[in-house]
XYZ file of N, CA and C in Angstrom:
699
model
N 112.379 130.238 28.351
C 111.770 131.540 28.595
C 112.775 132.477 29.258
N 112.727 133.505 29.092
C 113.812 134.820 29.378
C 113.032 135.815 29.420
N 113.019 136.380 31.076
C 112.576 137.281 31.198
C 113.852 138.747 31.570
N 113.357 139.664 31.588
C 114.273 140.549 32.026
C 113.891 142.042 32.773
N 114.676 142.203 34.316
C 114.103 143.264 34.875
C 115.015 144.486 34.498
N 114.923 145.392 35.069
C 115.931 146.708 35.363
C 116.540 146.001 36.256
N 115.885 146.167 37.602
C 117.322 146.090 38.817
C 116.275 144.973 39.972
N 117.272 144.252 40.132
C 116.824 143.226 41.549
C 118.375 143.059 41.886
N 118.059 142.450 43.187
C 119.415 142.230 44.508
C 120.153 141.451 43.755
N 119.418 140.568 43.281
C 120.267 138.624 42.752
C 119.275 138.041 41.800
N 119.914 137.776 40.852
C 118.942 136.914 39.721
C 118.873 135.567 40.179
N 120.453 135.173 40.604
C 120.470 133.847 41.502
C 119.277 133.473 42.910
N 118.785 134.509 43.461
C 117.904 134.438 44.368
C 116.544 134.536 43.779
N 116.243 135.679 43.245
C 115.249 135.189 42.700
C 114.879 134.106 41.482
N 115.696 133.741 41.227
C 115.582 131.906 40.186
C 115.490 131.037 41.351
N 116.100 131.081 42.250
C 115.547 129.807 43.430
C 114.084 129.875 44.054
N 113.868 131.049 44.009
C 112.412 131.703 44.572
C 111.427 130.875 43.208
N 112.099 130.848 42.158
C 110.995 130.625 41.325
C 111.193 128.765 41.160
N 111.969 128.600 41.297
C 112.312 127.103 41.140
C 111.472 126.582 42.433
N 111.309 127.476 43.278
C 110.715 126.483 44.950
C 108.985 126.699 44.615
N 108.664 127.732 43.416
C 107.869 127.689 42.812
C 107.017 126.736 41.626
N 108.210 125.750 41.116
C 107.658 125.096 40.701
C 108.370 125.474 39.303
N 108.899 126.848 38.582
C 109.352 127.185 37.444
C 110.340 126.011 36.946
N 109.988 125.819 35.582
C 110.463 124.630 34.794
C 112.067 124.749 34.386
N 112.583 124.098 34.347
C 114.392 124.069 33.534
C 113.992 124.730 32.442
N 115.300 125.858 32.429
C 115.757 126.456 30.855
C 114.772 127.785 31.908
N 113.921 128.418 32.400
C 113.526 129.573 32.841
C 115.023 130.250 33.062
N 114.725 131.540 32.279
C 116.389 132.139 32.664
C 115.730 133.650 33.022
N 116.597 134.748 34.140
C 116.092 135.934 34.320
C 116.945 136.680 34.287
N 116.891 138.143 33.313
C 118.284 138.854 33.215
C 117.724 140.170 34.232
N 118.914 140.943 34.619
C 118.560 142.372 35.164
C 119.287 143.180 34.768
N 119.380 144.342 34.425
C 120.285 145.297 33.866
C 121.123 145.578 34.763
N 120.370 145.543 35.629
C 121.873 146.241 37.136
C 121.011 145.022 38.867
N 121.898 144.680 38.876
C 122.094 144.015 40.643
C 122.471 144.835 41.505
N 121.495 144.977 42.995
C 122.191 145.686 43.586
C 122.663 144.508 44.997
N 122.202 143.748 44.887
C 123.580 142.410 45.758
C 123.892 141.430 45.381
N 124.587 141.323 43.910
C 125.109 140.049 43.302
C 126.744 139.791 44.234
N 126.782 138.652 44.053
C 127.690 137.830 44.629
C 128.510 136.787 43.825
N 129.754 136.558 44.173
C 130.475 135.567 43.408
C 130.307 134.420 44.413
N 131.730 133.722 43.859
C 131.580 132.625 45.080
C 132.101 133.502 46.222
N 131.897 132.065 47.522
C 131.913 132.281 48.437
C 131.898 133.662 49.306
N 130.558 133.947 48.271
C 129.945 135.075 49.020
C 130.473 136.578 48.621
N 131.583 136.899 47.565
C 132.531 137.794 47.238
C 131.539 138.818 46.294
N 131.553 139.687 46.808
C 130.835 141.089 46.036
C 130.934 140.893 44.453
N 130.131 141.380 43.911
C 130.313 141.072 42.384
C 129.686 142.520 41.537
N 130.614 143.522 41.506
C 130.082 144.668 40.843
C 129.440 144.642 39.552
N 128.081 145.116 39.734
C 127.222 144.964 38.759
C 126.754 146.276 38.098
N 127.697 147.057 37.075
C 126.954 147.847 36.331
C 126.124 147.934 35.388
N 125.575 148.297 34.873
C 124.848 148.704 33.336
C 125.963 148.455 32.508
N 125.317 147.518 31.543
C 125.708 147.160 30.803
C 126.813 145.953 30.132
N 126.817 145.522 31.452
C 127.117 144.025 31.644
C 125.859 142.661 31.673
N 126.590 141.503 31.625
C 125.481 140.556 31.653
C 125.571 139.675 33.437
N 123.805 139.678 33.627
C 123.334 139.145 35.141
C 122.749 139.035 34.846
N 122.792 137.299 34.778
C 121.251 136.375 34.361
C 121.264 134.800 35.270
N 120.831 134.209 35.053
C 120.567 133.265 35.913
C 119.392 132.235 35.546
N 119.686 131.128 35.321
C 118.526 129.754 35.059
C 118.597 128.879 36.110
N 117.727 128.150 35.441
C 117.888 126.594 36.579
C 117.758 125.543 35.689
N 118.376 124.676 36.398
C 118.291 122.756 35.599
C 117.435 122.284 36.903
N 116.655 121.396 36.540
C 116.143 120.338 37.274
C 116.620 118.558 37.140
N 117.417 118.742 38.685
C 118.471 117.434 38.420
C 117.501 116.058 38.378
N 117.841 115.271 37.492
C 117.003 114.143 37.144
C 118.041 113.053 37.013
N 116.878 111.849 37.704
C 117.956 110.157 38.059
C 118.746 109.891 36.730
N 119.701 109.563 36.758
C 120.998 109.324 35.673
C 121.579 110.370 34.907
N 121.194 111.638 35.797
C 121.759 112.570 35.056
C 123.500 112.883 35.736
N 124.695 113.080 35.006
C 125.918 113.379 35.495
C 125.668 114.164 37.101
N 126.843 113.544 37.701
C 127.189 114.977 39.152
C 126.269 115.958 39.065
N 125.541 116.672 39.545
C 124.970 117.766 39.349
C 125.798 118.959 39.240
N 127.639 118.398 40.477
C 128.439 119.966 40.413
C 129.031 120.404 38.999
N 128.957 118.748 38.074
C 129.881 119.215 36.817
C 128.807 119.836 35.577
N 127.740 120.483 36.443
C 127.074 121.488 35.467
C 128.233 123.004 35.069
N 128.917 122.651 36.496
C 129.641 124.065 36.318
C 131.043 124.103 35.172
N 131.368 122.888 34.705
C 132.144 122.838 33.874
C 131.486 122.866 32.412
N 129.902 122.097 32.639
C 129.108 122.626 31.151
C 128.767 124.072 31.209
N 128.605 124.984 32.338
C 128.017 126.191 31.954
C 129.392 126.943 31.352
N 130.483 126.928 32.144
C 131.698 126.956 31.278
C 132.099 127.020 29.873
N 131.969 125.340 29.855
C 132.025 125.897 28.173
C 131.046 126.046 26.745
N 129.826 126.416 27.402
C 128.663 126.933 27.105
C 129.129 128.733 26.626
N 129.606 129.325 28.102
C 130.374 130.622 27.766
C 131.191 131.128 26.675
N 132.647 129.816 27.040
C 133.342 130.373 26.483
C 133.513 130.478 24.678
N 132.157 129.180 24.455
C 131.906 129.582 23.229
C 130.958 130.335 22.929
N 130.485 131.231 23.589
C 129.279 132.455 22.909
C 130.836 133.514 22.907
N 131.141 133.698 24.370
C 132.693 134.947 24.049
C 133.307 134.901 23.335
N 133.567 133.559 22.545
C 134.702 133.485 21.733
C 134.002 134.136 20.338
N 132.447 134.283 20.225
C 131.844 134.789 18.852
C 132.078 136.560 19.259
N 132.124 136.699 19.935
C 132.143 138.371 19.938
C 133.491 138.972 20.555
N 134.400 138.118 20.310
C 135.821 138.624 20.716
C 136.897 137.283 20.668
N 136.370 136.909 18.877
C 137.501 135.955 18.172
C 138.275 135.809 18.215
N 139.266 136.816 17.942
C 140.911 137.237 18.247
C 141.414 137.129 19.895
N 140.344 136.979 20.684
C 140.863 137.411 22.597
C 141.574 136.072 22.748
N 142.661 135.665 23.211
C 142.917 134.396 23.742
C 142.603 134.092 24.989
N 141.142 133.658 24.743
C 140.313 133.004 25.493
C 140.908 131.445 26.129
N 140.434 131.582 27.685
C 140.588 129.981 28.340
C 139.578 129.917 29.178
N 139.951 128.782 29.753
C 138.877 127.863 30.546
C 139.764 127.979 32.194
N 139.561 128.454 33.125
C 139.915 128.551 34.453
C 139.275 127.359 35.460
N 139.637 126.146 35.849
C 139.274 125.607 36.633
C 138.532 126.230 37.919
N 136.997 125.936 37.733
C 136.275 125.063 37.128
C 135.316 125.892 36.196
N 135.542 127.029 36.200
C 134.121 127.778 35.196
C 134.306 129.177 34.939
N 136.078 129.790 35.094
C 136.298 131.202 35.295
C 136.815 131.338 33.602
N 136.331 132.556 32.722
C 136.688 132.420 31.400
C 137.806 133.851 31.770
N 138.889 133.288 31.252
C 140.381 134.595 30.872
C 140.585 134.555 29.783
N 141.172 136.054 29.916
C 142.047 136.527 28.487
C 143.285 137.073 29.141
N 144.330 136.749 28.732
C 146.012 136.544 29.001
C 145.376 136.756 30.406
N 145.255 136.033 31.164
C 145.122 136.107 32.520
C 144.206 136.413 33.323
N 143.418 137.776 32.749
C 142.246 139.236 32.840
C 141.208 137.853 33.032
N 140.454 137.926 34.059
C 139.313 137.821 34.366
C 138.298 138.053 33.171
N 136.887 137.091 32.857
C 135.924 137.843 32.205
C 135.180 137.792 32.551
N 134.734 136.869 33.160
C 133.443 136.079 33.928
C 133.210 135.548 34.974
N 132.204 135.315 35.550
C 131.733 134.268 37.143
C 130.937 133.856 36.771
N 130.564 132.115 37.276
C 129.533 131.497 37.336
C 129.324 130.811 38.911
N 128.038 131.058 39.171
C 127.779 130.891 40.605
C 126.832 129.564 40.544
N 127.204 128.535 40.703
C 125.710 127.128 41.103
C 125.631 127.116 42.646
N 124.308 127.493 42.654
C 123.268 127.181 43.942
C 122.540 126.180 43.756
N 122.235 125.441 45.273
C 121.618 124.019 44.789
C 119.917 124.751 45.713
N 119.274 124.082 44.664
C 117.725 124.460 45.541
C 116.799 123.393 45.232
N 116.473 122.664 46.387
C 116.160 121.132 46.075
C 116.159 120.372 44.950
N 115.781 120.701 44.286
C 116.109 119.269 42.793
C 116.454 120.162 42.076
N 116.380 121.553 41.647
C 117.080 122.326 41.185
C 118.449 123.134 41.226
N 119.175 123.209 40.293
C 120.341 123.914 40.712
C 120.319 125.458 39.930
N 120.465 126.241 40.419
C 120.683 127.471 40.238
C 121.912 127.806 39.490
N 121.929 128.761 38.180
C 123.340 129.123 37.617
C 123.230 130.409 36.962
N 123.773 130.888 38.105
C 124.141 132.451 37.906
C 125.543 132.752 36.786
N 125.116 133.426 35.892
C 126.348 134.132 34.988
C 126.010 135.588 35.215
N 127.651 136.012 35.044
C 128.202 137.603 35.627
C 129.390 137.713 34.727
N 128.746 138.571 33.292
C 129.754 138.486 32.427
C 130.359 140.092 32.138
N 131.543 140.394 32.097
C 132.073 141.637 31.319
C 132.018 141.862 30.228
N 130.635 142.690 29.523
C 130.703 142.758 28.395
C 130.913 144.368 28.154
N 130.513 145.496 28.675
C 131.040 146.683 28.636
C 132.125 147.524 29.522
N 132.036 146.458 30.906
C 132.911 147.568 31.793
C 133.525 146.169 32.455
N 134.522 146.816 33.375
C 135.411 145.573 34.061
C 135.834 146.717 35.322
N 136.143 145.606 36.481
C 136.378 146.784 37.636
C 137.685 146.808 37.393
N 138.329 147.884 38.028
C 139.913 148.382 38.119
C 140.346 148.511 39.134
N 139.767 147.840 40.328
C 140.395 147.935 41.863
C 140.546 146.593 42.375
N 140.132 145.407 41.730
C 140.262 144.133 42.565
C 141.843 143.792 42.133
N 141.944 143.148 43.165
C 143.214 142.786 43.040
C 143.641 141.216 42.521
N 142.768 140.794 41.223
C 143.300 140.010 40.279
C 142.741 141.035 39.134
N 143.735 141.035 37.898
C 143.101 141.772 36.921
C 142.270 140.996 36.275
N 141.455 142.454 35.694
C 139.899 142.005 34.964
C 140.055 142.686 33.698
N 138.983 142.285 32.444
C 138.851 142.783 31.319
C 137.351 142.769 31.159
N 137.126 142.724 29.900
C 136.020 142.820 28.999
C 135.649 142.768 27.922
N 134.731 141.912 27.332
C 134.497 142.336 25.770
C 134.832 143.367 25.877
N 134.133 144.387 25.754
C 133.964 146.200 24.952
C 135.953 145.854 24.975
N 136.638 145.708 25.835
C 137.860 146.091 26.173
C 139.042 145.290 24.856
N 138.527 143.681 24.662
C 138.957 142.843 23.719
C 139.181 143.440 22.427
N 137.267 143.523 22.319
C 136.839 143.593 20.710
C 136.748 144.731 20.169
N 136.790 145.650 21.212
C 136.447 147.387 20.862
C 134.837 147.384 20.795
N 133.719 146.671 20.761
C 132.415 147.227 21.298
C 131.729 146.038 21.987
N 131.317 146.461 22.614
C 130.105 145.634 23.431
C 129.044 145.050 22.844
N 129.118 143.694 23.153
C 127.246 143.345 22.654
C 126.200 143.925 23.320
N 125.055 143.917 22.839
C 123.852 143.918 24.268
C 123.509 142.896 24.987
N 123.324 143.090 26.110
C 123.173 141.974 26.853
C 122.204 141.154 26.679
N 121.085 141.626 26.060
C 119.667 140.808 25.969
C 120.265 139.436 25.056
N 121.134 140.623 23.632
C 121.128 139.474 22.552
C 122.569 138.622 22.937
N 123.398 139.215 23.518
C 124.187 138.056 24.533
C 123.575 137.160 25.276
N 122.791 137.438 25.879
C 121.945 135.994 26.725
C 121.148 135.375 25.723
N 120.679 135.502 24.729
C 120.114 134.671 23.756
C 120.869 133.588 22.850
N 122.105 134.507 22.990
C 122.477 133.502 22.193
C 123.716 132.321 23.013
N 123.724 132.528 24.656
C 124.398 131.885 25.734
C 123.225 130.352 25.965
N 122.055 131.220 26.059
C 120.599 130.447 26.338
C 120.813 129.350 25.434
N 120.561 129.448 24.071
C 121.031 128.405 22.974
C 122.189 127.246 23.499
N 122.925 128.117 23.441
C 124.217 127.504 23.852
C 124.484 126.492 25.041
N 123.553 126.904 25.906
C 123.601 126.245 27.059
C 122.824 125.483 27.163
N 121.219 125.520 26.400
C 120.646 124.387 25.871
C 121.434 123.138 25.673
N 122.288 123.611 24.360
C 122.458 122.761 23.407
C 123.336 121.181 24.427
N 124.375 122.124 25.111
C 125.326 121.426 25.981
C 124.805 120.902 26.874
N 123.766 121.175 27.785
C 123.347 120.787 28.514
C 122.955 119.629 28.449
N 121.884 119.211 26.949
C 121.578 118.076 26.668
C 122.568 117.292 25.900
N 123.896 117.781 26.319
C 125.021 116.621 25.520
C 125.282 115.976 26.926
N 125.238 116.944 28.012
C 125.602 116.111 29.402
C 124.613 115.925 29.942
N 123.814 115.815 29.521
C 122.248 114.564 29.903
C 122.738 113.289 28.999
N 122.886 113.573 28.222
C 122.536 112.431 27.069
C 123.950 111.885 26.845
N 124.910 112.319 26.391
C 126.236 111.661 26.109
C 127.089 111.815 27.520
N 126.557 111.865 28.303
C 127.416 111.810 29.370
C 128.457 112.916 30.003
N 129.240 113.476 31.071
C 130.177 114.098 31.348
C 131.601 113.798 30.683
N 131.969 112.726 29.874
C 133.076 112.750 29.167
C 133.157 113.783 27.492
N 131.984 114.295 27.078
C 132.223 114.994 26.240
C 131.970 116.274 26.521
N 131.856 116.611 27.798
C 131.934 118.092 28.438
C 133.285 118.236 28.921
N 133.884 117.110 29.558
C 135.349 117.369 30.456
C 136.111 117.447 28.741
N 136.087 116.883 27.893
C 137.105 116.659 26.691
C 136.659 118.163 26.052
N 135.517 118.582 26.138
C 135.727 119.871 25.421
C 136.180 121.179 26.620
N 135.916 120.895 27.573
C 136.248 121.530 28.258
C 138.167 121.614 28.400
N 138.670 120.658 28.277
C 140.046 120.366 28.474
C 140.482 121.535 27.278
N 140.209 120.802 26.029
C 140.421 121.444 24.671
C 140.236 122.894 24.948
N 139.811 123.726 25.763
C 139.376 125.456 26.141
C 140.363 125.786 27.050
N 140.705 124.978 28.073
C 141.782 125.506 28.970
C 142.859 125.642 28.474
N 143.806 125.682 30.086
C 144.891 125.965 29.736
C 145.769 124.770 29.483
N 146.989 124.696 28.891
C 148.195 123.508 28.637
C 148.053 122.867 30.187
N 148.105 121.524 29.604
C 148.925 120.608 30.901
C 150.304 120.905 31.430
N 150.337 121.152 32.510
C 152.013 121.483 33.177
C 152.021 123.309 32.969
N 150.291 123.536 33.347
C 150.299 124.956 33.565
C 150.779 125.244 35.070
N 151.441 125.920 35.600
C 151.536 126.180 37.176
C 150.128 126.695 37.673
N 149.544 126.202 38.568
C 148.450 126.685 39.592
C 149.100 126.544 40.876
N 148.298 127.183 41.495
C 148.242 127.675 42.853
C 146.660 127.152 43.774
N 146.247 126.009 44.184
C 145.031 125.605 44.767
C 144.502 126.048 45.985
N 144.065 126.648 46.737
C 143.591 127.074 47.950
C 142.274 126.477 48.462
N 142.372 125.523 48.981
C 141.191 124.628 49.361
C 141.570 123.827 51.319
N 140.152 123.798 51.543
C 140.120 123.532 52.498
C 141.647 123.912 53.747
N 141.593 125.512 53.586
C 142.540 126.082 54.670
C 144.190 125.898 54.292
N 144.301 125.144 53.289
C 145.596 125.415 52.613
C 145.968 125.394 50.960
N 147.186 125.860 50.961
C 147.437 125.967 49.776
C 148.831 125.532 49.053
N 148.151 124.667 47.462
C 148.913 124.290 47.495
C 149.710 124.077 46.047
N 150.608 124.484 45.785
C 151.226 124.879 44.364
C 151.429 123.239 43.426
N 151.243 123.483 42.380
C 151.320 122.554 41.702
C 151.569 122.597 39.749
N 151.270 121.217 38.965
C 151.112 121.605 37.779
C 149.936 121.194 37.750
N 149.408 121.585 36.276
C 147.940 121.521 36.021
C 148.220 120.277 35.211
N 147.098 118.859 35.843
C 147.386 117.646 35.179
C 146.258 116.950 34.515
N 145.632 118.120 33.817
C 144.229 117.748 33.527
C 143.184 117.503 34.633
N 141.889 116.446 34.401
C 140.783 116.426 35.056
C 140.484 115.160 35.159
N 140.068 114.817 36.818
C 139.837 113.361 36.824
C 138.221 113.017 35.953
N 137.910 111.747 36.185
C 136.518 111.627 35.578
C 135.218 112.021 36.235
N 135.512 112.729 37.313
C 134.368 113.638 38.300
C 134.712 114.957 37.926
N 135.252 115.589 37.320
C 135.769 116.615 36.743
C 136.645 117.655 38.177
N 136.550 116.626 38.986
C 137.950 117.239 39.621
C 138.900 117.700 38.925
N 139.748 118.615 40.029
C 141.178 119.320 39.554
C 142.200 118.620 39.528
N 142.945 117.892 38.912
C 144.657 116.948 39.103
C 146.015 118.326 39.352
N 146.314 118.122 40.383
C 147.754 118.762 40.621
C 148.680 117.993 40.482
N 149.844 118.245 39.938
C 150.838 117.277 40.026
C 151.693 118.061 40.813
N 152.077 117.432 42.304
C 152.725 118.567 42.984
C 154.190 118.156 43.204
N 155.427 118.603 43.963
C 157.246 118.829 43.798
C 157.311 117.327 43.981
N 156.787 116.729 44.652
C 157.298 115.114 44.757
C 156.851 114.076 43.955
N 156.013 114.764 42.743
C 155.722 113.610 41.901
C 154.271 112.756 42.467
N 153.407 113.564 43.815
C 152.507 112.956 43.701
C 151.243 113.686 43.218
N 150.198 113.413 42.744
C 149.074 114.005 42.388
C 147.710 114.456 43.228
N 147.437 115.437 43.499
C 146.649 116.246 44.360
C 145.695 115.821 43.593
N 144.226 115.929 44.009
C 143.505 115.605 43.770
C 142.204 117.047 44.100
N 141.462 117.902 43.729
C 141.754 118.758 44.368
C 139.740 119.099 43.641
N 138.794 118.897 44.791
C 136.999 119.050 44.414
C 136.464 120.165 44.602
N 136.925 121.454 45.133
C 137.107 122.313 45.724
C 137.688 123.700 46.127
N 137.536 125.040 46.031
C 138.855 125.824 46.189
C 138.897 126.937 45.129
N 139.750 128.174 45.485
C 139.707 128.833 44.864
C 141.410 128.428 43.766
N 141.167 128.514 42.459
C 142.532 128.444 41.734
C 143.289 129.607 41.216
N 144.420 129.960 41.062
C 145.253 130.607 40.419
C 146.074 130.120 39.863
N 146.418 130.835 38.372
C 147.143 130.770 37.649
C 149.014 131.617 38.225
N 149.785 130.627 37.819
C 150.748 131.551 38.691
C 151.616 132.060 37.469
């Protein structure tokens, strides 16, 4: 079910409101405009018209994968709806759920945990991109030369995220991390990790089987890395 307002604070807040309600997995809520969406750790998330702010919930169930490596299925749930409306963009996969084009920012995905439910906020650029943060950003409209609508962008993400979702119920987190790998970037990409108060440069050495981050850092040993903001250097 997909509902959709004009304007609320957080779709992410109100989906937990409805999840403590009792609202079933797959409930998704779009808004045309947010007036207090948020990235991670709390980071402003400019929300104009005509972008996508929507938000579902899963209800975590016994033998189901990690609950955090939903964020690597909502991932590449994304980056294959973007890749239908901006074919040509050379699209990747940003450890753990950030979708780029040559670098440019496109997207945020936010998981909130709300008792047996987890919350998953998407914040996608499909008409506008900001021009003052200081990592660059893009956009569909900017890729492909026009914008989808957002309604029929979330319809066809919704699908999508269905579909995956029940591959990592059912076949496990190894055919989310392997497609997920296949979307990123090359092994022996340079990152930059910032976790727990330091930071720390490395290569990109793929993903352990918790879908942790692998650094391979100057001495040949491997970081291990659950946590943190990443850059591409």
């Amino acid at each position: 079910m997909i509902r959709s307002v004009p304007e609320t604070r957080s779709t992410n807040d109100d989906v937990a409101a409805l999840a403590r309600d009792g609202a079933p997995e797959g409930t998704w809520l779009r808004a045309d405009r947010q007036t207090g969406g948020r990235g991670r750790q709390g980071r402003e998330w400019q929300s104009p018209p005509g972008n996508l702010y929507a938000s579902t919930l899963v209800r975590v169930q016994p033998g189901d994968p990690p609950a955090h490596t939903l964020a690597l299925t909502a991932a590449v749930a994304l980056h294959e709806i973007i890749g239908l409306y901006a074919p040509d963009a050379p699209l990747l996969i940003k450890w753990p759920n950030d979708i780029l084009a040559s670098g440019a920012k496109l997207s945020g995905i936010l998981l909130e945990r709300s008792g047996d439910a987890v919350v998953i906020g998407f914040g996608v650029n499909l008409a506008h991109h900001p021009e003052t943060l200081e990592r660059p950003t893009t956009s569909v409209a900017a890729l492909a030369g026009v914008a989808p609508d957002p309604a029929t962008f979330l319809d066809a993400l919704a699908d999508a995220f269905a579909r995956w979702l029940g591959r990592w119920r059912n076949e496990g987190l190894r055919v989310i991390r392997d497609r997920w790998l296949a979307a990123s970037h090359p092994i022996g990409t340079a990152l930059t990790a910032a976790a727990a108060g330091e930071k720390v440069e490395g290569l990109f050495d793929g993903l352990d089987e918790t879908g942790a981050l692998r650094l391979r850092i100057a001495d040949g040993s491997t970081r291990i890395v659950n946590a943190g903001d990443v850059f591409l250097i």
